[in-house]
Short mmCIF file of C-alpha atoms and ligand atoms in Angstrom, two decimals:
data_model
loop_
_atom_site.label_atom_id
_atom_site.label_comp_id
_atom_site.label_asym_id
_atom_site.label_seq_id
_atom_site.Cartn_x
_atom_site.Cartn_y
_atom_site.Cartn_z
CA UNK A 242 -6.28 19.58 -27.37
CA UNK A 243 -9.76 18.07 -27.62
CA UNK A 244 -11.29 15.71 -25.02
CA UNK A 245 -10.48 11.86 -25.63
CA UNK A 246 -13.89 10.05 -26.17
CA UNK A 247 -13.27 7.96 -23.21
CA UNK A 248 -11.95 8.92 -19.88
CA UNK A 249 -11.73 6.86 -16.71
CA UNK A 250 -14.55 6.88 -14.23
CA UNK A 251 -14.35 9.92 -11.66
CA UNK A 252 -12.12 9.37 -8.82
CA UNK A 253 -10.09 6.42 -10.42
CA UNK A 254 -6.58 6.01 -12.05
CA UNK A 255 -4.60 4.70 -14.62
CA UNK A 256 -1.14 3.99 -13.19
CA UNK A 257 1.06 4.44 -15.91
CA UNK A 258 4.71 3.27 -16.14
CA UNK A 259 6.17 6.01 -14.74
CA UNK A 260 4.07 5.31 -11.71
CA UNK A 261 4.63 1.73 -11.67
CA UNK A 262 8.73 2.25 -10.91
CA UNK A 263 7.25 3.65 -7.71
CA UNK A 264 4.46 1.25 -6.74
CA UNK A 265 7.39 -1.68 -7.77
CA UNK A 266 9.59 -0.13 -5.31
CA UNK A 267 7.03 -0.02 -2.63
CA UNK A 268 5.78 -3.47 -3.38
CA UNK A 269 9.97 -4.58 -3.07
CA UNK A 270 9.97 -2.89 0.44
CA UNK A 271 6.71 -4.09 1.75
CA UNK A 272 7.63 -7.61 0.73
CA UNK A 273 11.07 -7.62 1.91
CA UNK A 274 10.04 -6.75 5.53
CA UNK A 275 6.87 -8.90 5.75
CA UNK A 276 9.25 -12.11 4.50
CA UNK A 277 11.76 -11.24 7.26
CA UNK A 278 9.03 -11.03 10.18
CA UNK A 279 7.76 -14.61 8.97
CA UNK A 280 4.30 -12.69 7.05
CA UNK A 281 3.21 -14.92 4.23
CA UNK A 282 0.88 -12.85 1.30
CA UNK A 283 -2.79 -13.67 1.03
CA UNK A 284 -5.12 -11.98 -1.42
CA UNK A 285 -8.77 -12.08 -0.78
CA UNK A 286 -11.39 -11.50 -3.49
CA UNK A 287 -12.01 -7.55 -4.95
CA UNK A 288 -15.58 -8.16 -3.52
CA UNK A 289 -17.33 -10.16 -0.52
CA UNK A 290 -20.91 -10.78 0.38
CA UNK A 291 -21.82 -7.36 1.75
CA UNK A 292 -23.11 -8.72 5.39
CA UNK A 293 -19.09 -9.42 6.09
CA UNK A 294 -18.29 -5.51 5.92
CA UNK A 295 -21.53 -4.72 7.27
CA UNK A 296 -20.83 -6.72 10.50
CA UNK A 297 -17.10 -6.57 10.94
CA UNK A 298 -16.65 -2.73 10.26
CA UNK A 299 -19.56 -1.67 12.13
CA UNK A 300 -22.78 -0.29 10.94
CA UNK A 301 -22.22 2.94 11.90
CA UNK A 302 -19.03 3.57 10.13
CA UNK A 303 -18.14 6.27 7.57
CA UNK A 304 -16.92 3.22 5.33
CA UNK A 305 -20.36 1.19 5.76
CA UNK A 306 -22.76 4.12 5.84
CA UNK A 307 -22.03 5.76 3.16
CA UNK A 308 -18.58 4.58 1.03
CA UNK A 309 -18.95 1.55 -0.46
CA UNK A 310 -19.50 0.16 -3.68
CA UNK A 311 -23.00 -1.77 -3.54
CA UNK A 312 -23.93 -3.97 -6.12
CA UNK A 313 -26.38 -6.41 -6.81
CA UNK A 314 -26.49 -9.95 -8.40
CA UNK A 315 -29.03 -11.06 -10.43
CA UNK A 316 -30.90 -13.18 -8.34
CA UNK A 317 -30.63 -10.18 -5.86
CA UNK A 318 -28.01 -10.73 -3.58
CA UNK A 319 -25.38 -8.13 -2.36
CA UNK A 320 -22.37 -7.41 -2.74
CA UNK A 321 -19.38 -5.03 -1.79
CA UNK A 322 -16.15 -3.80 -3.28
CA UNK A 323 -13.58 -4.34 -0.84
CA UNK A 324 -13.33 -0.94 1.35
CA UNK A 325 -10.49 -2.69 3.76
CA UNK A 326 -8.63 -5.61 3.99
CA UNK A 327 -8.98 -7.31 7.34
CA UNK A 328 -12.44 -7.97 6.93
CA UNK A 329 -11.59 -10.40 3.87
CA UNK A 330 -8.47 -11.84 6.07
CA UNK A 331 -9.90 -12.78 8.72
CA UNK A 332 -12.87 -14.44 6.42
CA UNK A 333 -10.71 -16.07 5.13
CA UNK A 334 -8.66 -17.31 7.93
CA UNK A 335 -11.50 -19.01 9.15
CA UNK A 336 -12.96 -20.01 5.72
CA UNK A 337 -9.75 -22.29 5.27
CA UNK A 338 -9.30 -23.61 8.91
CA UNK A 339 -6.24 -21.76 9.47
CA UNK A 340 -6.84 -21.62 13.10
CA UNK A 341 -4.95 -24.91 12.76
CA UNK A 342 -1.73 -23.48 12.13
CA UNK A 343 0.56 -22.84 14.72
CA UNK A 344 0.14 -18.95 16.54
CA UNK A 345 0.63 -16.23 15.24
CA UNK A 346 -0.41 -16.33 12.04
CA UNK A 347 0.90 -13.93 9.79
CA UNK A 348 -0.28 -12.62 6.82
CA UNK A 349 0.36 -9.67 4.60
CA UNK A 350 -1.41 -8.40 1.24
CA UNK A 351 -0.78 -5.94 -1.47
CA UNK A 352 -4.41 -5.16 -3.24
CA UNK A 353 -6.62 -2.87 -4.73
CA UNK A 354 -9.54 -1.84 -2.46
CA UNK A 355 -12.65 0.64 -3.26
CA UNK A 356 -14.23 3.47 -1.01
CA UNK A 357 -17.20 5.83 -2.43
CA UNK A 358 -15.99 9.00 -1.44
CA UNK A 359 -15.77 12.50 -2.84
CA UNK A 360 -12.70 12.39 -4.83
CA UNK A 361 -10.17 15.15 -3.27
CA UNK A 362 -6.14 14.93 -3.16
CA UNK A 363 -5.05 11.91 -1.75
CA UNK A 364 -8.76 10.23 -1.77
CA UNK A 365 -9.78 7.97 -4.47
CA UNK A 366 -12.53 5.63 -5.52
CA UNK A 367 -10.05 3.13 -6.30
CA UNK A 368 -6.64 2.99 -4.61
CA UNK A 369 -4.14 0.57 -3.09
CA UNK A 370 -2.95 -0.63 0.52
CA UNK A 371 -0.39 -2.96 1.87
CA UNK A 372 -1.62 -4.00 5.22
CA UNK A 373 -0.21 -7.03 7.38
CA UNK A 374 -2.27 -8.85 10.15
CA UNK A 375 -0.66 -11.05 12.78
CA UNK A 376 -3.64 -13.58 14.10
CA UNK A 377 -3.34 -14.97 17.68
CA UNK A 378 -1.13 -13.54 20.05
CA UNK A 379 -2.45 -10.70 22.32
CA UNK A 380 1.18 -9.87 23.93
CA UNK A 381 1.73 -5.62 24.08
CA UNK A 382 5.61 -7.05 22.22
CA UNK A 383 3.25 -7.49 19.15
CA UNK A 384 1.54 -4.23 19.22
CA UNK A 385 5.22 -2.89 19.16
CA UNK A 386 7.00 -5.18 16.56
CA UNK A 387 3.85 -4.50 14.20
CA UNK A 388 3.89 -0.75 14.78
CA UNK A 389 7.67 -1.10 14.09
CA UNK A 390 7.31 -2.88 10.62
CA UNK A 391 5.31 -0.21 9.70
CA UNK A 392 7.69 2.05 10.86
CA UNK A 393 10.53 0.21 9.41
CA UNK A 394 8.89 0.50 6.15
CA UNK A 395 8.28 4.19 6.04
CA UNK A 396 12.18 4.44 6.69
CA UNK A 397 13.10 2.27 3.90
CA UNK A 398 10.97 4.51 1.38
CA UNK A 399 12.63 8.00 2.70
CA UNK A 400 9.34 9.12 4.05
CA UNK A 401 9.43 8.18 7.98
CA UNK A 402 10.51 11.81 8.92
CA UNK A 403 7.84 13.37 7.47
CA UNK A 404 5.97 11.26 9.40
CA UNK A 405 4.78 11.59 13.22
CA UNK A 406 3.09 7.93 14.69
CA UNK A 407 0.18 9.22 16.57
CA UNK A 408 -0.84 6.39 19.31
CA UNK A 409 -3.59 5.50 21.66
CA UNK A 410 -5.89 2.98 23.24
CA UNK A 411 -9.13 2.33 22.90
CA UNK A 412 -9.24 0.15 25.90
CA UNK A 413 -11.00 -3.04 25.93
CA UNK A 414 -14.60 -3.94 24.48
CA UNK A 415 -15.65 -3.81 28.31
CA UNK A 416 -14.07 -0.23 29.12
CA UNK A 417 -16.04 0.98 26.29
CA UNK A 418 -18.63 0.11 27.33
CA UNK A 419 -18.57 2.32 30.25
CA UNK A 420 -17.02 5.03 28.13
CA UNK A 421 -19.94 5.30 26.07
CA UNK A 422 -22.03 6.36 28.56
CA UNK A 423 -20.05 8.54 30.09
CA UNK A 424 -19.90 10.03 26.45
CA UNK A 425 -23.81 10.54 26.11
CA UNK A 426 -23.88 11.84 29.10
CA UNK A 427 -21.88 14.10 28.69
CA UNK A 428 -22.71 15.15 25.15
CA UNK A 429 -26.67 15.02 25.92
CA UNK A 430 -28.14 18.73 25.96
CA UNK A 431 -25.27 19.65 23.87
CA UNK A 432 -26.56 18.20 20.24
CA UNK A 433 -27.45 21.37 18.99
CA UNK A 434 -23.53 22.40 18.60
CA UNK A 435 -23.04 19.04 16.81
CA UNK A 436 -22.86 18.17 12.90
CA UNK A 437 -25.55 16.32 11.42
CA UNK A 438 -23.13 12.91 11.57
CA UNK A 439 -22.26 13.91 15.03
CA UNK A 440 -25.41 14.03 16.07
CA UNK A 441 -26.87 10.76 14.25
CA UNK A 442 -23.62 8.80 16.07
CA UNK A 443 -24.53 9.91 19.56
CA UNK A 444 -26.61 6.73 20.52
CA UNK A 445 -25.04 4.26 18.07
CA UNK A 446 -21.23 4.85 18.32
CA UNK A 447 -20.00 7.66 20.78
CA UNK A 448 -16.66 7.34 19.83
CA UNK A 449 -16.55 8.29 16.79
CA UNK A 450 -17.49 11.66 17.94
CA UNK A 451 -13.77 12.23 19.38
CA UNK A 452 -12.27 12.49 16.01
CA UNK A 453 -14.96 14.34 14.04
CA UNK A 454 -12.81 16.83 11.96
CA UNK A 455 -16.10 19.74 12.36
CA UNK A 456 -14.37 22.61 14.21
CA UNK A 457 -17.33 22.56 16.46
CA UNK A 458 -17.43 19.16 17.40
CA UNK A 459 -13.61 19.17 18.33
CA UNK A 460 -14.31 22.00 20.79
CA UNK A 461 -16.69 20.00 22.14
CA UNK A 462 -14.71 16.93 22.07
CA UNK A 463 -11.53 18.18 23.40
CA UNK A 464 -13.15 18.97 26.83
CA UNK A 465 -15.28 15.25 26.70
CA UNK A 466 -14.17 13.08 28.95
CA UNK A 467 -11.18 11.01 28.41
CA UNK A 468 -11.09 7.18 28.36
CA UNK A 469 -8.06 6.90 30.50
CA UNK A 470 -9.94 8.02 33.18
CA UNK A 471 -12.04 4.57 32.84
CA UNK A 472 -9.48 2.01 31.62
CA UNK A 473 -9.09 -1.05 33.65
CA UNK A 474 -5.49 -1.94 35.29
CA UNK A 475 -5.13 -4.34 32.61
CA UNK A 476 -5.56 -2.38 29.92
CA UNK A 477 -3.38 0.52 31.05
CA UNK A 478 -0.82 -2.01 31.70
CA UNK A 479 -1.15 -3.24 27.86
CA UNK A 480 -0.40 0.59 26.48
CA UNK A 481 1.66 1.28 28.78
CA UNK A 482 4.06 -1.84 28.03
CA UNK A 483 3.08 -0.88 24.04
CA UNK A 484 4.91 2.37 25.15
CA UNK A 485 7.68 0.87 27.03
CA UNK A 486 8.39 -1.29 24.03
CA UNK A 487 8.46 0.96 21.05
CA UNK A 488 10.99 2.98 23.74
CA UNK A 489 13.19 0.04 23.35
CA UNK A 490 13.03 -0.01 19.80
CA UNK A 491 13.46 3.65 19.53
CA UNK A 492 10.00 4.55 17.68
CA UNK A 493 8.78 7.98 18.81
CA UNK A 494 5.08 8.51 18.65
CA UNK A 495 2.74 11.04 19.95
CA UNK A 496 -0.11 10.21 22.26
CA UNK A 497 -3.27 11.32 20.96
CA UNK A 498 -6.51 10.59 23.19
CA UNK A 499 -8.54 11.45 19.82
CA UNK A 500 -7.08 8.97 17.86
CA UNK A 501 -10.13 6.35 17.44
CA UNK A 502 -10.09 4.45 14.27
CA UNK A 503 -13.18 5.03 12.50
CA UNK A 504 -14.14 0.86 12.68
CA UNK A 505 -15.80 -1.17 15.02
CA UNK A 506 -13.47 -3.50 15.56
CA UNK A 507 -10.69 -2.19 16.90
CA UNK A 508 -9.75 -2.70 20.56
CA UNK A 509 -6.74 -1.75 23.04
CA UNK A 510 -3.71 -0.30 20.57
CA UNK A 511 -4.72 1.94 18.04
CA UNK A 512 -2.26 3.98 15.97
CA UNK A 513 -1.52 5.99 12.91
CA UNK A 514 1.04 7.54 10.69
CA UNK A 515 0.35 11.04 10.21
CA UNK A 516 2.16 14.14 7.94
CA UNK A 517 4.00 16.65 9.72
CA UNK A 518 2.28 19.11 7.61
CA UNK A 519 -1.23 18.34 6.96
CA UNK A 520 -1.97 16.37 10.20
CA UNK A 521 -5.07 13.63 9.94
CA UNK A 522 -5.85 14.96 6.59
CA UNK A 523 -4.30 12.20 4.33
CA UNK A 524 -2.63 10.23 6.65
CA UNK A 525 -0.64 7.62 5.40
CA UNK A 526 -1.71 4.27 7.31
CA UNK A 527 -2.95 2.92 10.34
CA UNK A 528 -4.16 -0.14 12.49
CA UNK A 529 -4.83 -1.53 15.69
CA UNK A 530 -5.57 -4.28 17.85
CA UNK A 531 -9.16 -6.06 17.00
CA UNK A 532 -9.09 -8.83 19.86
CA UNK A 533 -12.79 -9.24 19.52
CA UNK A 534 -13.37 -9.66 15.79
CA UNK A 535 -12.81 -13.08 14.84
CA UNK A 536 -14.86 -14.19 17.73
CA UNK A 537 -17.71 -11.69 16.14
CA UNK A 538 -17.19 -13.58 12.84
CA UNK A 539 -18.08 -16.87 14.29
CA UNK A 540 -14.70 -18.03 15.38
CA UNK A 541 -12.70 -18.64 18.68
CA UNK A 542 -11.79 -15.54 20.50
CA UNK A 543 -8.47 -15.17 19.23
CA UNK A 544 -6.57 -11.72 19.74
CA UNK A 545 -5.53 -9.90 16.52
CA UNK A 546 -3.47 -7.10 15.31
CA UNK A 547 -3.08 -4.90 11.99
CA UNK A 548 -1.85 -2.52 9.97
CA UNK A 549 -2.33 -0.91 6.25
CA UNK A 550 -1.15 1.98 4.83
CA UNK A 551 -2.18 3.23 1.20
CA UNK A 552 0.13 3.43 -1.52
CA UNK A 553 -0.93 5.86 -3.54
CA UNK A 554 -0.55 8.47 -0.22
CA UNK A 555 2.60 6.91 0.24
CA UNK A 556 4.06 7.32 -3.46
CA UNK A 557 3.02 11.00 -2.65
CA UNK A 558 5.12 11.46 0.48
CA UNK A 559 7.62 10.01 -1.75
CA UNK A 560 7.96 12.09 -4.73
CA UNK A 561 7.27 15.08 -1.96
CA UNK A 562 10.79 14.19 -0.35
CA UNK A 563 12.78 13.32 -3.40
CA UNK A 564 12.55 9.97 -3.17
CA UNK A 565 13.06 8.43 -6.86
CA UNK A 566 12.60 4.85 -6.95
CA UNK A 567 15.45 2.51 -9.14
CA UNK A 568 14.86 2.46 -12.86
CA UNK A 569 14.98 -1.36 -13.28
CA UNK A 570 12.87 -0.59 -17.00
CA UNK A 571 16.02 1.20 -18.36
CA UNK A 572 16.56 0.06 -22.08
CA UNK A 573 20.35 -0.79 -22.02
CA UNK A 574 20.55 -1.73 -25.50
CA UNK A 575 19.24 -0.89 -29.06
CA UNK A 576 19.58 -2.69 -31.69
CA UNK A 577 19.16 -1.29 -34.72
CA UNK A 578 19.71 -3.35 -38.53
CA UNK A 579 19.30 -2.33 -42.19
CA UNK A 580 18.37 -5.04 -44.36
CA UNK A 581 17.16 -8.23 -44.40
CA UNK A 582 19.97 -10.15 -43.76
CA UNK A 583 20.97 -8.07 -41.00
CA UNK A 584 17.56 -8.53 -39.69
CA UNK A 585 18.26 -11.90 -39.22
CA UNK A 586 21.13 -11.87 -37.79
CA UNK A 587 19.64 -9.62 -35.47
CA UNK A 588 16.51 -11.00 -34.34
CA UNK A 589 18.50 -14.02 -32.39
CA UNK A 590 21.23 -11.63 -31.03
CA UNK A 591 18.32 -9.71 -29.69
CA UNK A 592 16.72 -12.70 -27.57
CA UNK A 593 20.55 -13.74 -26.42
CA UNK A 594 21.10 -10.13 -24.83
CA UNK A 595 17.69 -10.51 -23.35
CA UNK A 596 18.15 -13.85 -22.14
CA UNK A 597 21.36 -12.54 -20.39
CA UNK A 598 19.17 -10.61 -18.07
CA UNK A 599 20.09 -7.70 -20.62
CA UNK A 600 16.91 -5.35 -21.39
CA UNK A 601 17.05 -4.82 -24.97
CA UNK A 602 14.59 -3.19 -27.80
CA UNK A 603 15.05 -4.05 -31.37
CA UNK A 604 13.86 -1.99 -34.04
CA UNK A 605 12.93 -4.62 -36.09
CA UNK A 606 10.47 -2.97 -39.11
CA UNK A 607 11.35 -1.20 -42.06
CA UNK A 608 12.35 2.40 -40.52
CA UNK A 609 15.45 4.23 -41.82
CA UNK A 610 18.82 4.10 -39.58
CA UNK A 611 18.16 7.67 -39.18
CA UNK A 612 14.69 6.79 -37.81
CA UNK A 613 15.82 4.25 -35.49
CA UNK A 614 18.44 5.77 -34.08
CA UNK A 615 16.59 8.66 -32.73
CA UNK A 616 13.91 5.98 -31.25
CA UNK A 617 17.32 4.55 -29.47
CA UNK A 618 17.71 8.51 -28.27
CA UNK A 619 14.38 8.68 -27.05
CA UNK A 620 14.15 5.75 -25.71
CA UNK A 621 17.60 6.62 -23.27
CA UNK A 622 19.14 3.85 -24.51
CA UNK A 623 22.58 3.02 -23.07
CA UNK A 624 24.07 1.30 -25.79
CA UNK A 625 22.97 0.95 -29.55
CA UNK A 626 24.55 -2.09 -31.54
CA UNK A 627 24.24 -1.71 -34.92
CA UNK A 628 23.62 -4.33 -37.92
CA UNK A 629 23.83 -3.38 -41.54
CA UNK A 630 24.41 -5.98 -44.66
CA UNK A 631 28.62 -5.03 -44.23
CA UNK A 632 28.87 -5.99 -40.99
CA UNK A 633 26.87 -9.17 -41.94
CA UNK A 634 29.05 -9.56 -44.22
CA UNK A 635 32.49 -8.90 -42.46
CA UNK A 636 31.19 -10.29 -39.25
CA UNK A 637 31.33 -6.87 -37.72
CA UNK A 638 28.76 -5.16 -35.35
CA UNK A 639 29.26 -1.39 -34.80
CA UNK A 640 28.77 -0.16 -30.85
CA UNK A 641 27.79 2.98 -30.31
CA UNK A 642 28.17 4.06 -26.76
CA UNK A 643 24.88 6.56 -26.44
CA UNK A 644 26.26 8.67 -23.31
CA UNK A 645 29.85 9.26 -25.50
CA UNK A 646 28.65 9.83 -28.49
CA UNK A 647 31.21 7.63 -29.54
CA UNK A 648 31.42 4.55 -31.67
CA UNK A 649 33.74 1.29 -33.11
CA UNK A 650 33.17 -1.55 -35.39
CA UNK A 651 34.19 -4.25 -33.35
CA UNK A 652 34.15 -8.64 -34.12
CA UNK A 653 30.65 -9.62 -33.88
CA UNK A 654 31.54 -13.22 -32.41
CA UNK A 655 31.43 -13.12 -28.39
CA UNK A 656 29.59 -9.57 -28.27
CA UNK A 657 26.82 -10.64 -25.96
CA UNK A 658 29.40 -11.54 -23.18
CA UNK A 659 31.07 -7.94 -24.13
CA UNK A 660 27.63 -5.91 -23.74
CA UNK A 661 27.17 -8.16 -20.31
CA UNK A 662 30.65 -6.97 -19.46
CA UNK A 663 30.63 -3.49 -20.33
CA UNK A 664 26.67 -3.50 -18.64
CA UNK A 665 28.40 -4.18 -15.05
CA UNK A 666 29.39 -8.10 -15.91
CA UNK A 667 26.40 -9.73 -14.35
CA UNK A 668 25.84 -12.70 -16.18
CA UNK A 669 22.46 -13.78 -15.07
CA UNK A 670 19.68 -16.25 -17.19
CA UNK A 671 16.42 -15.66 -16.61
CA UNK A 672 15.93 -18.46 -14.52
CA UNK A 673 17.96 -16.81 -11.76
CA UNK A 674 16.96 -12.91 -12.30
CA UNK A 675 13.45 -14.56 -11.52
CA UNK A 676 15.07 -16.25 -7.93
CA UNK A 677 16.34 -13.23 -7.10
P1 AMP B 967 -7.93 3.60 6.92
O1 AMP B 967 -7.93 2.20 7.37
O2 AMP B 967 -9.23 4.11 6.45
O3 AMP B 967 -7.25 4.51 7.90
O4 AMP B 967 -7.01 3.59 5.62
C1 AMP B 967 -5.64 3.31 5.71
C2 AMP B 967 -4.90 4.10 4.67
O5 AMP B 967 -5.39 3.80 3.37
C3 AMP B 967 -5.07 5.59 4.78
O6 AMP B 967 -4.20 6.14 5.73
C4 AMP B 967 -4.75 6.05 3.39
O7 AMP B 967 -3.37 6.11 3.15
C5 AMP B 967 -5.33 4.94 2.55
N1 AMP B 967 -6.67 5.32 2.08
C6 AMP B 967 -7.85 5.15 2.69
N2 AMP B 967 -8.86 5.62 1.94
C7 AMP B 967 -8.30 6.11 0.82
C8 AMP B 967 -8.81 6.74 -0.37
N3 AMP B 967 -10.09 6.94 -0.55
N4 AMP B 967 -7.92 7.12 -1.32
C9 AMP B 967 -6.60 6.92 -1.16
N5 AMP B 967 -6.06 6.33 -0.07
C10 AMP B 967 -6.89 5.94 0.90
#
């Protein structure tokens, strides 16, 4: 087969139908346990003025150095594509005064967002995260409840035991500070065994060097010294009661004193979801605490946590474990006519089975009955009712039950209530499939 003219940019996706009864699905989930916890959905704008990233993220980040998608307006100002989505949250939470509303705030989105990186399985230019942020209350309980949404959410989509939760704690913005040091320290006289990025970091953002994925630099970095041995009382009593708590709620997690986030703003909790095969490579989500970003952004200290997985690694895991996500775009019924009056007979019967909640195709052009019903066949159709100028004309409809094989002329009149019958007998307008 030849090349199609036009293909999608590298890196990026279509997401066909097929695809969409699995990103509906997640959606369902993610909504259904963000509405129970009290989250409310916010969506922030597919690209910000570029300073926001550049200051909340950190400078120094993989995301800021080197994976976003710059661009410029015409009287010269930048912008970004969206690499994250707490950076446009919390924006916004203090764009629109929301520090007003009573604590915590909760807020959950469902959006696109954009990374320049080298496309590879499971890493796109363009892909899709669900992330939640609760805004104001600094209590360990919250570290646990959030990690346990997330959690409860990796259960409901059959992937959670594929899963292992790795935790840790980054300590506050004050322990770090001693921790870097200690970090340079240690790590000065020993650059030459370091990877370019490595060695660039040293100075700016010590950290980051834990969880370099360079063989060399996690020999090194497995025998650097360990935050723990600097945390203040206060902080070890925050992950330790993190601990305690996802105990209680019967979340196992592994502690990993690697585990750093690659962003700036992260403080205390930090925590991510990670395959039982492939490790950090392609993990699903993570988050953290980020106590001292809003207060960076120009706002009132106020403590923070988040979370955000990415869907697209997630559908993976998915499919991986069986997982097949409910059909809900199933044709149930066909309706196929032959002439013109049967056309119009057929037309309104086709918008009454729809309006029943009913999802019906009509073959409503010019093709031969033998032509539409091998569309019904392809099409899986459950049902095919079928219209021809006798039926019309004896006020007949003929109902051919797909799956059998088999099929009756039966009394037009009262038909739609028969199909809604034989289709489970939920009677439901519109109106109240959308309330659902
Ligand atoms: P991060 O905050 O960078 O840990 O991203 C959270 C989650 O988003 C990751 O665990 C992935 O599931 C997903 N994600 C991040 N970057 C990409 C990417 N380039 N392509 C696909 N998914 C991604």
């Amino acid at each position: 087969m030849s090349q199609p003219k036009y293909q999608s940019p590298k890196g990026v996706h279509d997401i066909l139908p097929d695809d969409h009864l699995y990103f509906s699905f997640v959606k369902k989930v993610v909504r259904h346990h963000c509405r129970r916890a009290g989250f409310r959905r916010i969506s922030t704008p597919i690209f910000e003025n570029i300073e926001l990233f550049n200051r909340s993220i950190g400078d120094t980040s993989d995301i800021v150095e080197k994976e976003m998608f710059v661009f410029e307006s015409k009287s010269g100002k930048k912008f970004a594509l969206k690499p994250e989505g707490t950076a446009g949250v919390v924006r916004a939470y203090l764009e629109h005064g929301m520090q007003q509303l009573p604590k915590p705030v909760e807020l959950y989105y469902i959006e696109p967002h954009f990374r320049y990186n080298r496309p590879q399985k499971g890493r796109y230019r363009q892909f899709h995260q669900f992330g939640i942020e609760l805004i104001g209350e600094s209590d360990p309980a919250i570290d646990a409840q959030i990690i346990y949404i997330a959690h409860r959410i990796n259960q409901d989509l059959g992937i959670a035991d594929r899963l292992t939760l790795q935790l840790n704690t980054i300590g506050s913005q004050e322990d770090r500070k001693q921790y870097k040091e200690d970090l340079i320290n240690y790590y000065t006289g020993k650059e030459r065994s370091l990877c370019e990025d490595c060695k660039r970091r040293l100075h700016d953002n010590p950290m980051r060097l834990l969880d370099c994925k360079k063989e060399d630099c996690q020999i090194l970095a497995s025998m650097a010294p360990k935050l723990e041995t600097v945390l203040s009382a206060e902080s070890k009593e925050h992950f330790d009661l993190v601990k305690e708590y996802l105990d209680e709620l019967g979340v196992s997690y592994e502690l990993n004193p690697m585990l750093v986030r690659g962003l700036d703003y992260y403080t205390h909790t930090v925590f991510e979801f990670w395959s039982k095969h492939e490790g950090a490579q392609n993990a699903t989500g993570g988050g953290g605490r980020y106590d001292g970003l809003i207060e960076e952004m120009g706002g009132q200290a106020t403590p923070a946590i988040g979370f955000a997985a990415g869907m697209e690694r997630t559908i993976e895991y998915m499919k991986e474990a069986g997982i097949r996500p409910p059909n809900k775009d199933k044709v149930a019924v066909f309706v196929a006519q032959l002439g013109l009056v049967a056309k119009r007979k057929a037309l309104p019967l086709i918008n009454e089975l729809r309006d029943r909640g009913i999802n019906t195709v009509g073959a409503v052009g010019k093709s031969s009955m033998k032509a539409q019903m091998s569309l019904a066949d392809r099409l899986d159709a459950r049902y095919s009712l079928i219209l021809g100028e006798v039926e019309v004309r004896e006020g007949t409809i003929i109902l051919r039950d797909m799956e059998r094989g088999s099929q009756e002329t039966i009394p037009i009149e009262g038909i739609v209530d028969k199909m809604t019958e034989l289709l489970g007998g939920k009677a439901l307008s519109d109106k109240r499939l959308w309330e659902e």
